[in-house]
Amino acid sequence: MKKNIVVVSAHPDDEILGAGGTLIKHRDAGHQIFWLIVTNISEEMGFSSKRVKSRQGEIDEVAGRLKAKVFKLDYPTMGLGSQELIDMVPRISDIFTKIEPHTIYVLNRSDAHSDHRVVFNAVMACTKSFRYPSIRQVMMYECISETEFAPALSENMFVPNCFTDISDEMDEKIEIMNLYESEMGEHPFPRSVANIKALATFRGASSGVQYAEAFQLIKWNRVEEL
């Protein structure tokens, strides 16, 4: 069955770090991927015209690899707060109503980056079954350099309870992540090939495969499967 899949990222690269291999699986299964990018960079924010142009090129390349349709909300990066949250909810609601998603992948609710936390809250406001009956799954993903740096408090823990075997997709995940050239660095920088593979290896060992991505299941509506 063809499914509409939504992956939400506060910033381009979140989606590949947290769910890149899983998205490749969805692509190869013939599902339609919709990529919702909440923030953007601009010259008004102090970024060079070259960097702004290259970032849009990266988005286009990644979208092409995933065969994803992109929605951009264009909020200023590193600037999300309560006012943006209020404005964001109806915009996300309109998108979900239009595309009728089956599965949603969303950022971890307690990541170190405040943009991630705001995005999570906005997305969750748009998952009520009586308003969005198409939604069957909501999965929270971890994002290297943000999830592991959240305050070490019990209420902030990312507790994975679902895993995707990405052993066959790992190489392509790295290829796509490397399209974000300015975001990658050398180990021990968190967003490095070594660290991405290390996390996938650890999650794979937790689930009995070579490489895996981990998710925390927030919602699972099994009506269609019973």
mmCIF file of C-alpha atoms in Angstrom:
data_model
loop_
_atom_site.group_PDB
_atom_site.id
_atom_site.type_symbol
_atom_site.label_atom_id
_atom_site.label_comp_id
_atom_site.label_asym_id
_atom_site.label_seq_id
_atom_site.Cartn_x
_atom_site.Cartn_y
_atom_site.Cartn_z
ATOM 1 C CA MET A 1 0.000 0.000 0.000
ATOM 2 C CA LYS A 2 1.345 3.401 -0.956
ATOM 3 C CA LYS A 3 1.725 5.629 2.097
ATOM 4 C CA ASN A 4 2.293 9.340 2.569
ATOM 5 C CA ILE A 5 5.279 9.816 4.853
ATOM 6 C CA VAL A 6 6.160 13.123 6.509
ATOM 7 C CA VAL A 7 9.563 13.858 8.003
ATOM 8 C CA VAL A 8 9.872 17.123 9.907
ATOM 9 C CA SER A 9 13.196 18.852 10.427
ATOM 10 C CA ALA A 10 13.902 22.095 12.219
ATOM 11 C CA HIS A 11 17.037 22.481 10.095
ATOM 12 C CA PRO A 12 18.124 20.642 6.948
ATOM 13 C CA ASP A 13 20.253 17.634 7.971
ATOM 14 C CA ASP A 14 18.105 16.671 10.988
ATOM 15 C CA GLU A 15 16.091 14.308 8.805
ATOM 16 C CA ILE A 16 19.095 12.382 7.471
ATOM 17 C CA LEU A 17 20.874 12.192 10.820
ATOM 18 C CA GLY A 18 17.813 10.793 12.541
ATOM 19 C CA ALA A 19 15.878 8.919 9.887
ATOM 20 C CA GLY A 20 17.881 8.895 6.651
ATOM 21 C CA GLY A 21 18.100 5.131 6.275
ATOM 22 C CA THR A 22 14.427 4.707 7.125
ATOM 23 C CA LEU A 23 13.462 7.339 4.564
ATOM 24 C CA ILE A 24 15.493 5.502 1.923
ATOM 25 C CA LYS A 25 13.471 2.380 2.755
ATOM 26 C CA HIS A 26 10.237 4.331 2.343
ATOM 27 C CA ARG A 27 11.453 5.687 -1.001
ATOM 28 C CA ASP A 28 12.370 2.238 -2.251
ATOM 29 C CA ALA A 29 8.995 0.879 -1.113
ATOM 30 C CA GLY A 30 7.279 3.412 -3.366
ATOM 31 C CA HIS A 31 5.919 5.589 -0.590
ATOM 32 C CA GLN A 32 5.550 9.342 -1.123
ATOM 33 C CA ILE A 33 7.869 11.312 1.144
ATOM 34 C CA PHE A 34 7.009 14.850 2.194
ATOM 35 C CA TRP A 35 9.782 16.835 3.853
ATOM 36 C CA LEU A 36 8.742 19.726 6.078
ATOM 37 C CA ILE A 37 11.622 22.126 6.827
ATOM 38 C CA VAL A 38 10.692 24.634 9.509
ATOM 39 C CA THR A 39 13.584 27.132 9.493
ATOM 40 C CA ASN A 40 15.768 28.712 6.842
ATOM 41 C CA ILE A 41 18.814 30.971 6.583
ATOM 42 C CA SER A 42 18.954 34.336 4.848
ATOM 43 C CA GLU A 43 21.287 37.229 4.141
ATOM 44 C CA GLU A 44 19.216 39.342 6.553
ATOM 45 C CA MET A 45 20.358 36.997 9.306
ATOM 46 C CA GLY A 46 24.014 37.573 8.441
ATOM 47 C CA PHE A 47 24.619 34.611 6.159
ATOM 48 C CA SER A 48 26.512 35.236 2.936
ATOM 49 C CA SER A 49 24.647 35.063 -0.359
ATOM 50 C CA LYS A 50 26.941 32.190 -1.312
ATOM 51 C CA ARG A 51 25.979 30.226 1.809
ATOM 52 C CA VAL A 52 22.276 30.907 1.336
ATOM 53 C CA LYS A 53 22.473 29.696 -2.258
ATOM 54 C CA SER A 54 24.507 26.613 -1.369
ATOM 55 C CA ARG A 55 22.053 25.661 1.386
ATOM 56 C CA GLN A 56 19.141 25.739 -1.061
ATOM 57 C CA GLY A 57 21.222 23.613 -3.435
ATOM 58 C CA GLU A 58 21.819 21.069 -0.658
ATOM 59 C CA ILE A 59 18.090 20.887 0.048
ATOM 60 C CA ASP A 60 17.354 20.302 -3.637
ATOM 61 C CA GLU A 61 19.966 17.543 -3.861
ATOM 62 C CA VAL A 62 18.742 15.756 -0.740
ATOM 63 C CA ALA A 63 15.114 16.046 -1.848
ATOM 64 C CA GLY A 64 16.102 14.590 -5.203
ATOM 65 C CA ARG A 65 17.798 11.613 -3.599
ATOM 66 C CA LEU A 66 14.784 10.913 -1.409
ATOM 67 C CA LYS A 67 12.269 11.753 -4.158
ATOM 68 C CA ALA A 68 10.680 14.005 -1.558
ATOM 69 C CA LYS A 69 8.285 16.905 -1.965
ATOM 70 C CA VAL A 70 9.464 19.829 0.144
ATOM 71 C CA PHE A 71 7.513 22.287 2.255
ATOM 72 C CA LYS A 72 9.452 25.243 3.710
ATOM 73 C CA LEU A 73 8.067 27.387 6.507
ATOM 74 C CA ASP A 74 11.085 29.747 6.422
ATOM 75 C CA TYR A 75 11.194 30.748 10.084
ATOM 76 C CA PRO A 76 14.574 32.226 11.083
ATOM 77 C CA THR A 77 16.975 29.537 12.223
ATOM 78 C CA MET A 78 17.831 29.575 15.935
ATOM 79 C CA GLY A 79 14.898 31.875 16.533
ATOM 80 C CA LEU A 80 11.885 29.732 17.375
ATOM 81 C CA GLY A 81 9.891 30.580 20.482
ATOM 82 C CA SER A 82 6.364 30.725 21.822
ATOM 83 C CA GLN A 83 5.178 33.288 19.281
ATOM 84 C CA GLU A 84 6.488 31.237 16.369
ATOM 85 C CA LEU A 85 4.845 28.157 17.884
ATOM 86 C CA ILE A 86 1.449 29.873 17.876
ATOM 87 C CA ASP A 87 1.925 30.909 14.257
ATOM 88 C CA MET A 88 3.330 27.563 13.186
ATOM 89 C CA VAL A 89 0.533 25.254 14.334
ATOM 90 C CA PRO A 90 -2.105 26.342 11.792
ATOM 91 C CA ARG A 91 0.466 26.269 8.992
ATOM 92 C CA ILE A 92 1.467 22.707 9.808
ATOM 93 C CA SER A 93 -2.194 21.817 10.237
ATOM 94 C CA ASP A 94 -2.952 23.029 6.711
ATOM 95 C CA ILE A 95 -0.110 20.911 5.310
ATOM 96 C CA PHE A 96 -1.202 17.755 7.155
ATOM 97 C CA THR A 97 -4.811 18.277 6.080
ATOM 98 C CA LYS A 98 -3.688 18.631 2.476
ATOM 99 C CA ILE A 99 -1.364 15.638 2.236
ATOM 100 C CA GLU A 100 -3.077 13.251 4.698
ATOM 101 C CA PRO A 101 0.046 11.619 6.157
ATOM 102 C CA HIS A 102 0.132 8.011 7.268
ATOM 103 C CA THR A 103 3.389 8.240 9.242
ATOM 104 C CA ILE A 104 5.138 11.251 10.761
ATOM 105 C CA TYR A 105 8.777 11.388 11.845
ATOM 106 C CA VAL A 106 9.421 14.250 14.246
ATOM 107 C CA LEU A 107 12.351 15.549 16.275
ATOM 108 C CA ASN A 108 12.955 14.482 19.854
ATOM 109 C CA ARG A 109 10.921 16.546 22.314
ATOM 110 C CA SER A 110 13.867 17.340 24.617
ATOM 111 C CA ASP A 111 16.804 17.983 22.274
ATOM 112 C CA ALA A 112 19.364 20.554 23.380
ATOM 113 C CA HIS A 113 18.408 22.910 20.544
ATOM 114 C CA SER A 114 15.341 24.962 21.429
ATOM 115 C CA ASP A 115 14.234 25.006 17.768
ATOM 116 C CA HIS A 116 13.808 21.235 17.957
ATOM 117 C CA ARG A 117 11.648 21.426 21.061
ATOM 118 C CA VAL A 118 9.365 24.069 19.559
ATOM 119 C CA VAL A 119 8.970 22.061 16.358
ATOM 120 C CA PHE A 120 8.039 18.929 18.309
ATOM 121 C CA ASN A 121 5.320 20.769 20.216
ATOM 122 C CA ALA A 122 3.912 22.312 17.038
ATOM 123 C CA VAL A 123 3.792 18.978 15.215
ATOM 124 C CA MET A 124 2.174 17.144 18.116
ATOM 125 C CA ALA A 125 -0.585 19.754 18.195
ATOM 126 C CA CYS A 126 -1.435 18.573 14.677
ATOM 127 C CA THR A 127 -1.777 14.833 15.334
ATOM 128 C CA LYS A 128 -5.192 14.599 16.997
ATOM 129 C CA SER A 129 -7.041 11.677 15.434
ATOM 130 C CA PHE A 130 -10.385 13.477 15.194
ATOM 131 C CA ARG A 131 -8.798 16.217 13.075
ATOM 132 C CA TYR A 132 -6.198 14.156 11.185
ATOM 133 C CA PRO A 133 -7.686 10.661 10.803
ATOM 134 C CA SER A 134 -5.107 9.562 8.230
ATOM 135 C CA ILE A 135 -2.272 9.529 10.781
ATOM 136 C CA ARG A 136 -1.395 5.994 11.854
ATOM 137 C CA GLN A 137 2.086 6.445 13.322
ATOM 138 C CA VAL A 138 4.062 9.217 14.957
ATOM 139 C CA MET A 139 7.717 8.394 15.501
ATOM 140 C CA MET A 140 10.201 10.566 17.386
ATOM 141 C CA TYR A 141 13.773 10.407 16.095
ATOM 142 C CA GLU A 142 17.110 11.182 17.687
ATOM 143 C CA CYS A 143 19.418 13.768 16.161
ATOM 144 C CA ILE A 144 23.171 13.528 16.642
ATOM 145 C CA SER A 145 24.657 16.667 18.273
ATOM 146 C CA GLU A 146 21.316 17.572 19.893
ATOM 147 C CA THR A 147 19.639 14.543 21.483
ATOM 148 C CA GLU A 148 22.733 13.348 23.337
ATOM 149 C CA PHE A 149 23.482 16.871 24.593
ATOM 150 C CA ALA A 150 20.103 17.417 26.241
ATOM 151 C CA PRO A 151 20.302 17.939 30.029
ATOM 152 C CA ALA A 152 20.882 14.617 31.795
ATOM 153 C CA LEU A 153 17.510 14.563 33.508
ATOM 154 C CA SER A 154 15.124 11.628 33.525
ATOM 155 C CA GLU A 155 12.340 13.611 31.876
ATOM 156 C CA ASN A 156 14.634 14.454 28.950
ATOM 157 C CA MET A 157 15.630 10.900 28.083
ATOM 158 C CA PHE A 158 15.177 9.562 24.568
ATOM 159 C CA VAL A 159 13.847 6.037 25.117
ATOM 160 C CA PRO A 160 13.910 4.082 21.833
ATOM 161 C CA ASN A 161 11.330 1.358 21.464
ATOM 162 C CA CYS A 162 11.312 0.905 17.669
ATOM 163 C CA PHE A 163 14.217 0.147 15.371
ATOM 164 C CA THR A 164 14.694 0.120 11.602
ATOM 165 C CA ASP A 165 17.317 -2.165 10.076
ATOM 166 C CA ILE A 166 19.325 0.137 7.787
ATOM 167 C CA SER A 167 22.215 -2.239 7.123
ATOM 168 C CA ASP A 168 21.594 -2.098 3.367
ATOM 169 C CA GLU A 169 20.912 1.658 3.424
ATOM 170 C CA MET A 170 23.851 2.782 5.570
ATOM 171 C CA ASP A 171 26.210 3.655 2.733
ATOM 172 C CA GLU A 172 23.592 5.747 0.959
ATOM 173 C CA LYS A 173 22.659 7.477 4.207
ATOM 174 C CA ILE A 174 26.295 8.589 4.540
ATOM 175 C CA GLU A 175 26.392 9.684 0.896
ATOM 176 C CA ILE A 176 23.320 11.860 1.364
ATOM 177 C CA MET A 177 24.546 13.263 4.670
ATOM 178 C CA ASN A 178 27.814 14.269 3.000
ATOM 179 C CA LEU A 179 25.796 16.553 0.707
ATOM 180 C CA TYR A 180 25.593 18.805 3.783
ATOM 181 C CA GLU A 181 29.280 19.543 3.439
ATOM 182 C CA SER A 182 29.370 22.453 5.887
ATOM 183 C CA GLU A 183 27.607 20.433 8.603
ATOM 184 C CA MET A 184 30.055 17.528 8.650
ATOM 185 C CA GLY A 185 33.378 17.356 10.495
ATOM 186 C CA GLU A 186 36.024 14.933 11.663
ATOM 187 C CA HIS A 187 35.623 12.747 14.735
ATOM 188 C CA PRO A 188 35.157 13.569 17.604
ATOM 189 C CA PHE A 189 32.893 16.248 16.087
ATOM 190 C CA PRO A 190 29.382 14.802 16.607
ATOM 191 C CA ARG A 191 28.288 15.112 12.973
ATOM 192 C CA SER A 192 31.018 12.921 11.521
ATOM 193 C CA VAL A 193 30.914 9.747 9.487
ATOM 194 C CA ALA A 194 32.560 7.881 12.360
ATOM 195 C CA ASN A 195 29.956 9.024 14.878
ATOM 196 C CA ILE A 196 26.992 8.407 12.568
ATOM 197 C CA LYS A 197 28.223 4.860 11.995
ATOM 198 C CA ALA A 198 28.959 4.408 15.709
ATOM 199 C CA LEU A 199 25.400 5.293 16.692
ATOM 200 C CA ALA A 200 23.970 3.074 13.944
ATOM 201 C CA THR A 201 26.225 0.240 15.125
ATOM 202 C CA PHE A 202 25.063 0.670 18.723
ATOM 203 C CA ARG A 203 21.404 0.780 17.712
ATOM 204 C CA GLY A 204 21.998 -2.218 15.480
ATOM 205 C CA ALA A 205 23.513 -4.190 18.346
ATOM 206 C CA SER A 206 20.437 -3.318 20.406
ATOM 207 C CA SER A 207 18.156 -4.798 17.757
ATOM 208 C CA GLY A 208 20.201 -7.672 16.332
ATOM 209 C CA VAL A 209 21.336 -6.178 13.029
ATOM 210 C CA GLN A 210 24.473 -4.527 11.687
ATOM 211 C CA TYR A 211 23.136 -0.959 11.525
ATOM 212 C CA ALA A 212 19.864 0.494 12.765
ATOM 213 C CA GLU A 213 18.036 3.756 13.406
ATOM 214 C CA ALA A 214 16.113 4.103 16.652
ATOM 215 C CA PHE A 215 12.781 5.783 17.263
ATOM 216 C CA GLN A 216 10.479 6.418 20.170
ATOM 217 C CA LEU A 217 6.941 5.477 19.228
ATOM 218 C CA ILE A 218 4.524 8.253 20.187
ATOM 219 C CA LYS A 219 1.403 7.026 18.412
ATOM 220 C CA TRP A 220 0.407 3.771 16.725
ATOM 221 C CA ASN A 221 -3.105 3.389 15.383
ATOM 222 C CA ARG A 222 -3.536 -0.208 14.195
ATOM 223 C CA VAL A 223 -7.090 0.079 12.889
ATOM 224 C CA GLU A 224 -6.119 -0.718 9.306
ATOM 225 C CA GLU A 225 -4.107 -3.779 10.333
ATOM 226 C CA LEU A 226 -6.701 -5.591 12.458
#
